Amino acid sequence: MIRQTALDDLTTLLGQRATRSKSELDQHGRSETHFPLMPPEMVVYPETTAEVSAILRLCAAHGIPVVGYGAGTSLEGQAQSPHGGVCVDFRLMNRVLQINAADMDVVVQPGLTREALNEALRATGLFFPVDPGANASLGGMASTRASGTTAVRYGTMRDNVLGLEVVLADGRIIRTGTRARKTAAGYDLTALFVGAEGTLGLITEMTLRLHGQPEATAAAICGFADMTDAVAAVIDTIQLGLPMARIEFIDAASVAAVNAWSGTDIPLQPHLMVEFHGSDAGVREQVETFGEIVADHGGTGFDWATRPEDRRALWAMRHNAYYAIKASRPGAMAIVTDICVPISRLADAVKQTQADIDASGIAGPILGHVGDGNFHAILLYDQAEPAQEETAKALSHRMVTRALEMGGTATGEHGIGLGKLDYMQAEHGQAWDVMQTLKMALDPANIMNPGKMLRQDT
Amino acid sequence: MIRQTALDDLTTLLGQRATRSKSELDQHGRSETHFPLMPPEMVVYPETTAEVSAILRLCAAHGIPVVGYGAGTSLEGQAQSPHGGVCVDFRLMNRVLQINAADMDVVVQPGLTREALNEALRATGLFFPVDPGANASLGGMASTRASGTTAVRYGTMRDNVLGLEVVLADGRIIRTGTRARKTAAGYDLTALFVGAEGTLGLITEMTLRLHGQPEATAAAICGFADMTDAVAAVIDTIQLGLPMARIEFIDAASVAAVNAWSGTDIPLQPHLMVEFHGSDAGVREQVETFGEIVADHGGTGFDWATRPEDRRALWAMRHNAYYAIKASRPGAMAIVTDICVPISRLADAVKQTQADIDASGIAGPILGHVGDGNFHAILLYDQAEPAQEETAKALSHRMVTRALEMGGTATGEHGIGLGKLDYMQAEHGQAWDVMQTLKMALDPANIMNPGKMLRQDT
């Protein structure tokens, strides 16, 4: 009853921007991957930080769970509502508030998507580099510590968020960081909220680092006889210190799916897709050096795309690979794994994963951001076949276990959410208890995205 | 009495590696800057993480303050012991534990200095770039989130610490981060402990990111008629996206002190000192572009040092600037300010600071890491003249206030310690309360470096 009163109060506060329509609840209870429907009890669309604060004060007073929602592209169920409650959808808080071209930073609201930001920056000569593939919201990207194809050069959200405005569980509004490029003043609260998946507060404003659009860009795709040759080329490239802007691996199975989806005819073998940014002369030099490395490892079909439209086509193909792979098995469900290992273990990790998948009988194309040691297998299974689902889960489990044994992590960029919760103890040991302590200190009633990242019994 | 018993127990535990000798207490109670002597009651020299844990369990049981100590080069009194207690000196924990050349990382103990690390790395083709000038310990550098001349290219300690082993206030030992290059698994505890100045725990092991030694390096110094011309050249350089490895400003007063100290005859005007890293062709191109920018702003005396010994002399001169400036007024005390502002406000910040100093009657040479918007005035005063000390403090206060008004920070790299405590409320507002909450959660008895960074009444 108290809960009902609180939800009525939210309706009074927000009018039509608070809804309990089944279709909207269901839409916000779904995920891009394999988790079942977990709808909230209400979806709200705040327009201001003050409204977010009012929402949280109300929910705190009544112990109602609160889940932040951006573009709904997270892969580990972060935006789903396993405990019901209120889903705070930031789509109306999607403005660019300030472009500080001279300081190469921008102040935005969390509902803005990365593509909309880069559109707004087009005339400035600057861009925001973090690129997880999906057109995610920037608030969601910060909350999951997203990265993607360009992290090898420009870093992850950890490196590109300079400051935040956050509403805490009790409705207090704080600001973290400054507009200076660095600071040594106190605890790094910005880094604490980036990657916290909304379990400590809701991000309502962000100051992001921008980068200059490179004078020259060149991209290419090239094939290798074997996955180990491709990975060896990556390792040589890193060790030579070649400043790649992107270096992506896709295996033969991924290439087949991409060909079917994009109408391309790339040879069915493992490939690297790379991009270099720099001055004209710098990029020419990098291209030449990379060409030598590729040749050393028997790479073929090497061709540089310097025209913007060709590069766009290349990266659209890469970004669509997930959808292409899903489409290759109509109706199939996908578990998208996301391990990241030290570079020295990358070839072993990929090889062993591929052997496991080959032996499993299910399809699991592999692709990834190999410059960071991060790769994904997209494990496809038929929902009507429980044995296949078990196989996919067992494969995913083996991958994570292997990554941890190799000194790596259960998730390079997708985050914990519901999907990687079971690995927090193994990856962090007593450090997970410390996370629990911090969570309890800032959200004692456990209303912020409960059931994610932390122990269930908090 | 309880305290005495606890200290006796430490002596039992550590033997001669626990000392109460007055000279050692005094040595650990001093600072490089203007703070009075604040000695601990005991200095301990642990050799293992297990010993650090035992020390903390003992101190926690008896509510005894614990202060970490590296090389004693911090500038804001971080390693002093205003509440007495036990000073944990890490000089015996100074080993390189693992060099992972293929992964470009290294595992070290916190007492290792940055120069010793780079010496150990010499044959690998790799180096650790963070360079605060002083030969600080790496644990101290992490704890104060240090940076220095190379941050503009390689980042600060925030960017170069991949993982930590930390002993918490209650003696628990945790590990943060992994050896993978990125992770999205849970709260970023590494970032929480980096910059925490030992108020949340003691760092006992660190995994650090390494970088490849550049194929080519070129450094230069050039003079400008006016400070504003020099800063304008910096801003142009940043906006063109020229990847400087270092770009330092020193004013005419600093040059005079450096000339006297190093026996050089650099013209008495503002200068920039720069360094570029890259391939041979890349560095040549950068040098050429930078030369054009310098010429646009009337820069003179421009000369490139490509021989290692010339570069070393150049940077030794820069690193000795602090000592040179102190030596320019024998017996004088120094307040070393450390503000950092958005680049767009840098020229104004430096100009207004210089005008304030000129009008004050005391000496305050200015120099700094202008590529980050970070600069220092070294305010010299005669301890026997209370009015001068007041003047220096008022100048420092005006600088910080101005930095905060400009959207900057009270400290770019020296940290809070005792010296910047009074600005935490102004810089962070309610976010300071959040820091307090985190501190209380992890160190409820407030034994970890009490009196620093957080409210006195914790």
CSV table of N, CA, C and O in Angstrom, one decimal, chain A residues 305-316:
chain,number,residue,atom,x,y,z
A,305,ALA,N,41.8,1.5,-46.9
A,305,ALA,CA,40.6,2.4,-47.2
A,305,ALA,C,40.9,3.7,-46.6
A,305,ALA,O,41.0,3.8,-45.4
A,306,THR,N,41.2,4.7,-47.4
A,306,THR,CA,41.4,6.0,-46.9
A,306,THR,C,40.2,6.9,-47.1
A,306,THR,O,40.1,8.0,-46.5
A,307,ARG,N,39.3,6.5,-48.0
A,307,ARG,CA,38.1,7.4,-48.3
A,307,ARG,C,37.1,7.2,-47.1
A,307,ARG,O,36.9,6.0,-46.7
A,308,PRO,N,36.6,8.3,-46.6
A,308,PRO,CA,35.7,8.1,-45.4
A,308,PRO,C,34.6,7.1,-45.7
A,308,PRO,O,34.2,6.3,-44.7
A,309,GLU,N,34.0,7.1,-46.9
A,309,GLU,CA,32.8,6.2,-47.1
A,309,GLU,C,33.3,4.7,-47.0
A,309,GLU,O,32.5,3.8,-46.5
A,310,ASP,N,34.5,4.4,-47.5
A,310,ASP,CA,35.0,3.1,-47.4
A,310,ASP,C,35.2,2.6,-45.9
A,310,ASP,O,34.9,1.5,-45.5
A,311,ARG,N,35.8,3.6,-45.2
A,311,ARG,CA,36.1,3.3,-43.8
A,311,ARG,C,34.7,3.1,-43.0
A,311,ARG,O,34.6,2.2,-42.2
A,312,ARG,N,33.8,4.0,-43.4
A,312,ARG,CA,32.5,3.8,-42.7
A,312,ARG,C,31.9,2.5,-43.0
A,312,ARG,O,31.3,1.8,-42.1
A,313,ALA,N,32.0,2.0,-44.2
A,313,ALA,CA,31.4,0.7,-44.6
A,313,ALA,C,32.1,-0.4,-43.8
A,313,ALA,O,31.5,-1.3,-43.3
A,314,LEU,N,33.5,-0.2,-43.7
A,314,LEU,CA,34.2,-1.3,-43.0
A,314,LEU,C,33.8,-1.4,-41.5
A,314,LEU,O,33.5,-2.5,-41.0
A,315,TRP,N,33.7,-0.2,-40.8
A,315,TRP,CA,33.4,-0.3,-39.4
A,315,TRP,C,31.9,-0.6,-39.2
A,315,TRP,O,31.5,-1.1,-38.1
A,316,ALA,N,31.0,-0.2,-40.1
A,316,ALA,CA,29.6,-0.5,-40.0
A,316,ALA,C,29.5,-2.1,-40.0
A,316,ALA,O,28.8,-2.7,-39.3
